[in-house]
Coordinates of C-alpha atoms and ligand atoms in Angstrom, one line a residue:
M4 CA 23.9 56.1 -12.8
A5 CA 20.2 56.1 -13.9
A6 CA 18.0 58.3 -11.9
S7 CA 15.8 55.4 -10.8
E8 CA 18.7 53.4 -9.2
P9 CA 18.6 53.4 -5.4
P10 CA 21.3 55.5 -3.7
E11 CA 24.4 53.8 -2.3
P12 CA 23.8 53.0 1.4
P13 CA 26.0 55.2 3.6
P14 CA 29.2 53.5 4.6
R15 CA 29.1 51.7 8.0
S16 CA 30.7 53.9 10.6
P17 CA 31.3 52.2 13.9
V18 CA 31.5 54.5 16.9
S19 CA 34.2 54.2 19.6
R20 CA 32.2 55.7 22.5
P21 CA 29.5 53.7 24.4
V22 CA 25.9 53.8 23.2
T23 CA 22.9 53.5 25.5
A24 CA 19.4 52.3 24.7
R25 CA 16.5 52.8 27.1
V26 CA 13.6 50.2 26.9
P27 CA 10.3 50.0 28.7
A28 CA 8.5 47.2 30.5
K29 CA 5.0 46.1 29.4
V30 CA 1.7 44.9 30.8
N31 CA -0.7 42.9 28.8
V32 CA -4.2 44.4 29.0
Q33 CA -5.6 41.5 27.1
L34 CA -3.9 38.1 26.9
A35 CA -6.2 35.7 25.1
V36 CA -4.4 32.3 24.7
G37 CA -5.5 29.8 22.0
G38 CA -4.7 26.1 22.0
L39 CA -1.3 24.5 22.1
R40 CA 0.2 24.4 18.6
P41 CA 2.3 21.6 17.2
D42 CA 5.4 23.8 17.6
G43 CA 4.9 24.2 21.3
F44 CA 3.6 27.8 21.2
H45 CA 0.1 29.1 21.5
D46 CA -1.7 31.5 19.2
L47 CA -2.5 34.7 21.0
A48 CA -4.6 37.9 20.9
N49 CA -2.1 39.8 23.0
V50 CA -2.7 43.5 23.7
F51 CA 0.6 45.0 24.9
L52 CA 0.9 48.3 26.6
A53 CA 4.4 49.8 27.4
V54 CA 4.8 51.4 30.8
G55 CA 7.3 53.7 32.4
L56 CA 9.7 51.3 34.1
H57 CA 12.9 51.0 32.0
D58 CA 16.1 49.0 31.6
E59 CA 19.1 50.8 30.1
V60 CA 21.5 48.7 28.0
T61 CA 24.9 50.3 27.2
A62 CA 27.1 48.8 24.5
A63 CA 30.8 49.6 24.6
P64 CA 33.7 48.4 22.4
A65 CA 35.4 45.3 23.8
D66 CA 37.6 42.4 22.6
A67 CA 34.9 39.8 23.3
L68 CA 31.2 39.7 24.3
R69 CA 30.9 40.4 28.0
I70 CA 27.8 41.2 30.2
T71 CA 27.5 43.1 33.4
V72 CA 24.3 43.9 35.3
E73 CA 23.5 46.4 38.0
G74 CA 20.2 46.8 40.0
A75 CA 18.3 45.3 42.9
D76 CA 17.6 42.1 40.9
A77 CA 21.0 41.9 39.2
A78 CA 22.0 38.6 40.8
Q79 CA 19.0 36.8 39.2
V80 CA 20.1 37.7 35.6
P81 CA 22.0 34.9 33.8
L82 CA 25.3 36.1 32.5
D83 CA 26.0 33.1 30.2
R84 CA 25.1 32.5 26.6
T85 CA 21.4 32.2 27.4
N86 CA 21.2 35.9 28.3
L87 CA 18.8 37.5 25.8
A88 CA 20.9 40.7 25.4
A89 CA 24.0 38.6 24.5
R90 CA 21.9 36.5 22.1
A91 CA 20.6 39.7 20.4
A92 CA 24.2 41.0 20.0
R93 CA 25.4 37.7 18.5
A94 CA 22.4 37.5 16.1
L95 CA 23.1 41.0 14.8
A96 CA 26.9 40.3 14.5
E97 CA 26.2 37.0 12.6
R98 CA 24.0 38.7 10.1
Y99 CA 26.6 41.3 9.3
G100 CA 29.6 39.0 9.4
I101 CA 31.3 40.8 12.3
E102 CA 32.8 39.8 15.6
P103 CA 30.4 40.5 18.5
G104 CA 33.2 42.3 20.5
V105 CA 31.0 44.3 22.9
H106 CA 30.6 44.9 26.6
L107 CA 26.9 45.1 27.4
H108 CA 26.1 46.7 30.7
I109 CA 22.4 46.4 31.8
A110 CA 21.1 48.9 34.3
K111 CA 18.1 46.8 35.5
D112 CA 14.9 48.4 36.8
I113 CA 12.3 46.0 35.3
P114 CA 11.5 43.0 37.7
V115 CA 13.3 39.8 36.6
A116 CA 11.1 36.9 35.5
G117 CA 8.2 39.1 36.5
G118 CA 5.9 38.9 33.5
M119 CA 6.9 42.5 32.4
A120 CA 9.2 41.6 29.5
G121 CA 12.4 42.6 31.3
G122 CA 14.5 40.1 29.4
S123 CA 12.9 41.1 26.1
A124 CA 13.6 44.7 26.9
D125 CA 17.3 43.9 27.3
A126 CA 17.4 42.1 24.0
A127 CA 15.7 44.9 22.1
G128 CA 18.0 47.4 23.8
A129 CA 21.2 45.4 23.0
L130 CA 20.1 45.2 19.4
L131 CA 19.5 48.9 19.1
A132 CA 22.7 49.8 20.9
C133 CA 24.9 47.3 19.0
D134 CA 23.5 48.5 15.7
A135 CA 24.6 52.0 16.6
L136 CA 27.9 51.0 18.0
W137 CA 28.9 48.8 15.0
G138 CA 27.3 51.1 12.4
T139 CA 25.4 48.2 10.9
Q140 CA 22.4 50.4 10.2
A141 CA 20.1 47.5 10.0
P142 CA 16.7 48.4 8.5
R143 CA 13.8 48.5 11.1
A144 CA 12.2 45.4 9.4
E145 CA 15.4 43.5 9.9
L146 CA 15.7 44.5 13.6
L147 CA 12.1 43.4 14.1
E148 CA 12.8 40.0 12.4
I149 CA 15.8 39.4 14.7
C150 CA 13.6 40.3 17.7
A151 CA 10.9 37.8 16.6
E152 CA 13.5 35.1 16.2
L153 CA 14.8 35.7 19.7
G154 CA 11.4 35.7 21.5
S155 CA 7.7 36.3 21.1
D156 CA 7.6 39.5 23.2
I157 CA 10.8 41.2 21.9
P158 CA 9.3 42.9 18.8
F159 CA 7.0 44.8 21.1
S160 CA 9.9 46.0 23.3
L161 CA 11.3 47.7 20.2
V162 CA 8.0 49.2 19.1
G163 CA 6.4 50.2 22.4
G164 CA 3.2 52.3 22.8
V165 CA 0.2 49.9 22.6
A166 CA -0.1 47.1 20.0
L167 CA -2.0 44.0 19.2
G168 CA 0.2 40.9 18.9
R169 CA -1.1 38.0 16.9
G170 CA 0.6 34.7 16.0
R171 CA 2.7 33.9 19.1
G172 CA 2.7 37.6 19.9
E173 CA 5.3 38.7 17.4
L174 CA 3.0 39.9 14.6
L175 CA 2.3 43.5 15.7
T176 CA -0.4 46.0 14.8
P177 CA 0.1 49.4 16.6
L178 CA -3.1 50.6 18.3
E179 CA -4.3 54.2 18.9
T180 CA -4.8 55.3 22.5
G181 CA -6.7 58.3 23.8
G182 CA -4.4 59.2 26.7
A183 CA -2.3 57.9 29.6
F184 CA -3.4 55.2 32.0
H185 CA -2.1 55.1 35.6
W186 CA -0.7 51.8 36.8
V187 CA 0.6 50.3 40.1
F188 CA 2.7 47.1 40.0
A189 CA 3.2 44.8 42.9
V190 CA 6.5 43.0 42.5
A191 CA 6.6 39.5 44.0
D192 CA 9.5 37.6 45.7
G193 CA 11.0 35.4 43.0
G194 CA 9.9 35.0 39.4
L195 CA 7.8 32.6 37.4
S196 CA 9.0 30.7 34.3
T197 CA 6.9 31.7 31.3
P198 CA 7.0 28.1 29.7
A199 CA 5.9 26.7 33.1
V200 CA 2.9 29.0 33.3
Y201 CA 1.9 28.1 29.7
R202 CA 2.2 24.4 30.6
E203 CA 0.1 25.0 33.7
C204 CA -2.6 26.7 31.5
D205 CA -2.6 23.6 29.3
R206 CA -2.8 21.3 32.3
L207 CA -5.8 23.2 33.8
R208 CA -7.6 23.1 30.4
E209 CA -7.0 19.4 30.2
A210 CA -8.2 18.9 33.8
S211 CA -11.3 20.9 33.2
G212 CA -12.3 18.6 30.3
T213 CA -12.2 21.3 27.6
G214 CA -8.9 20.1 26.1
A215 CA -5.8 22.2 25.4
S216 CA -5.0 21.7 21.7
A217 CA -5.7 24.3 18.9
A218 CA -8.7 22.1 17.9
D219 CA -10.2 22.3 21.4
V220 CA -9.7 26.0 22.2
P221 CA -11.5 28.8 20.2
D222 CA -9.2 31.2 18.2
P223 CA -8.2 34.0 20.5
E224 CA -9.7 37.4 19.4
P225 CA -9.1 40.9 20.6
S226 CA -11.9 42.4 22.7
R227 CA -13.9 45.1 20.9
A228 CA -14.7 46.8 24.2
L229 CA -11.0 46.8 25.2
L230 CA -9.9 48.4 21.9
D231 CA -12.6 51.0 22.2
A232 CA -11.5 51.8 25.8
L233 CA -7.9 52.2 24.7
R234 CA -8.9 54.5 21.8
T235 CA -11.0 56.7 24.0
G236 CA -8.6 56.7 27.0
D237 CA -11.4 55.6 29.3
A238 CA -9.8 53.9 32.4
T239 CA -13.1 52.7 33.8
A240 CA -14.1 51.0 30.5
L241 CA -10.5 49.6 30.2
A242 CA -10.8 48.2 33.7
A243 CA -14.0 46.4 32.8
A244 CA -12.4 44.9 29.7
V245 CA -8.9 43.7 30.8
S246 CA -8.4 40.0 30.8
N247 CA -5.5 37.5 31.1
D248 CA -6.0 33.8 30.2
L249 CA -2.7 33.0 32.0
Q250 CA -3.9 34.3 35.3
P251 CA -5.5 31.1 36.5
A252 CA -2.3 29.3 35.7
A253 CA -0.1 31.9 37.6
L254 CA -2.5 31.7 40.6
S255 CA -2.4 27.9 40.5
L256 CA 1.4 28.0 40.7
R257 CA 1.5 30.9 43.2
P258 CA -1.8 30.9 45.2
A259 CA -0.5 33.8 47.4
L260 CA -1.0 36.1 44.4
A261 CA -4.7 36.1 45.1
D262 CA -4.0 38.0 48.3
T263 CA -2.0 40.6 46.4
L264 CA -4.8 41.0 43.8
R265 CA -7.3 41.4 46.7
A266 CA -5.2 44.0 48.5
G267 CA -5.0 46.2 45.4
A268 CA -8.7 45.9 44.8
D269 CA -9.4 46.8 48.5
A270 CA -7.1 49.8 48.1
G271 CA -9.3 51.2 45.3
A272 CA -7.8 49.8 42.0
L273 CA -10.2 49.9 39.1
A274 CA -8.8 46.5 37.9
S275 CA -6.4 44.0 39.4
L276 CA -4.7 41.4 37.2
V277 CA -1.6 39.3 36.8
S278 CA 0.9 40.9 34.4
G279 CA 1.5 38.4 31.5
S280 CA 2.8 35.2 33.0
G281 CA 3.3 36.8 36.4
P282 CA 4.1 36.9 39.2
T283 CA 4.0 40.7 39.1
C284 CA 0.4 42.0 39.6
A285 CA -0.8 45.1 37.8
F286 CA -3.4 47.5 39.0
L287 CA -5.2 50.1 37.0
A288 CA -6.1 53.4 38.8
K289 CA -8.4 56.2 37.9
G290 CA -5.6 58.9 38.1
P291 CA -2.3 59.6 39.7
E292 CA -3.7 60.2 43.3
A293 CA -5.7 57.0 43.2
A294 CA -2.5 55.2 42.0
Q295 CA -0.6 56.5 45.1
A296 CA -3.5 55.3 47.3
V297 CA -3.4 51.9 45.8
A298 CA 0.4 51.8 46.2
T299 CA 0.1 52.7 49.8
G300 CA -2.5 50.1 50.5
L301 CA -0.4 47.4 48.7
A302 CA 2.7 48.3 50.6
A303 CA 0.9 48.1 53.9
S304 CA -0.7 44.8 53.0
G305 CA 2.6 42.9 53.2
T306 CA 1.5 40.8 50.1
C307 CA 4.4 41.8 47.8
R308 CA 8.1 42.7 47.8
T309 CA 8.0 46.1 46.2
V310 CA 5.4 48.5 44.8
R311 CA 6.0 50.7 41.7
V312 CA 3.8 53.5 40.4
T313 CA 3.9 54.6 36.8
S314 CA 1.9 55.3 33.7
G315 CA 1.7 54.3 30.1
P316 CA 1.7 53.9 27.2
V317 CA 5.3 55.1 26.6
P318 CA 7.5 54.8 23.5
G319 CA 9.5 51.7 22.8
A320 CA 13.3 51.2 22.7
R321 CA 15.2 54.5 22.1
L322 CA 18.8 55.5 22.0
V323 CA 19.7 57.8 24.8
H324 CA 22.0 60.7 23.6
A325 CA 24.4 61.9 26.3
Ligands
C5P2 O1 8.9 33.3 22.7 P1 9.5 33.0 24.1 O2 10.9 32.6 24.0 O3 9.3 34.2 25.0 O4 8.6 31.9 24.7 C1 9.0 31.2 25.8 C2 8.1 30.0 26.0 O5 6.8 30.4 26.4 C3 7.9 29.1 24.8 O6 8.9 28.2 24.7 C4 6.5 28.5 25.0 O7 6.7 27.5 26.0 C5 5.8 29.6 25.7 N1 5.0 30.4 24.8 C6 3.9 29.9 24.2 N2 3.1 30.6 23.4 C7 3.4 31.9 23.1 C8 4.6 32.5 23.6 C9 5.4 31.7 24.5 O8 3.5 28.7 24.5 N3 2.7 32.6 22.2

């Protein structure tokens, strides 16, 4: 064999014991939404930040594809073919010509339909866990390609940290950050449908007379002040720069979220915003003590179902070794 020829890939070696992947939630510190494209999506300048709430997806050998879910929100997770983790397992199996015989068990801690990419996290986790279980050893670029086919936010669930998403959010550029930021999340009762929130955003734009098409809306651009604040780790500067173009739409569909945002601000949050398409609200705090104070104020306000305190950025999907 000539020295320049690439080495043979290692043989596929499926494992027989269960494999677990741990995947973070996200908050969008900037979500700039362009006009409606002919394909039904919107171009974005989407700055994702991964935070320390995680789902765990365990893949175990089975005769056929099967899903089980545990956690407070488990009953809200679809168990049929639409489940994103199941779709991820099937997509990987199809590419490698294998049967998707796998039992996927999801230990769910990320709010369901909350605007924190919980479904995306499960898809990225299932992909990583099945890749290890089946020994498919898919290159990173291929995993990212499968993620992008399955959903706009899923590549970020794999990558984690902080990243700018362009296109419909799937074209990622990792960003530098100067430290951890402290976050409080107010989880609402019930979820919001992402397509419905985008539709409401378009409707509000039409109603205001600006128009909603790509020709009517300026191209979304990342905020220089926001990128600087992330790089320097300056929470006060980040608070001044966060923005979410989907927030008016989420508030229009769920007006009570205004009370939640106000309660967090009253309790000392540096910034209060809807997370992605909502209805989870995100609050940036100066430090860990301030975050606890914001959480206490939110819990006492009675404007949300649950309050979670965490920090980020954190790494993306990882295999958990027992
Ligand atoms: O990519 P994903 O499956 O998460 O998108 C769900 C829906 O959200 C899309 O069908 C579309 O209605 C909306 N969406 C959008 N623009 C994006 C991402 C999502 O309009 N950039």
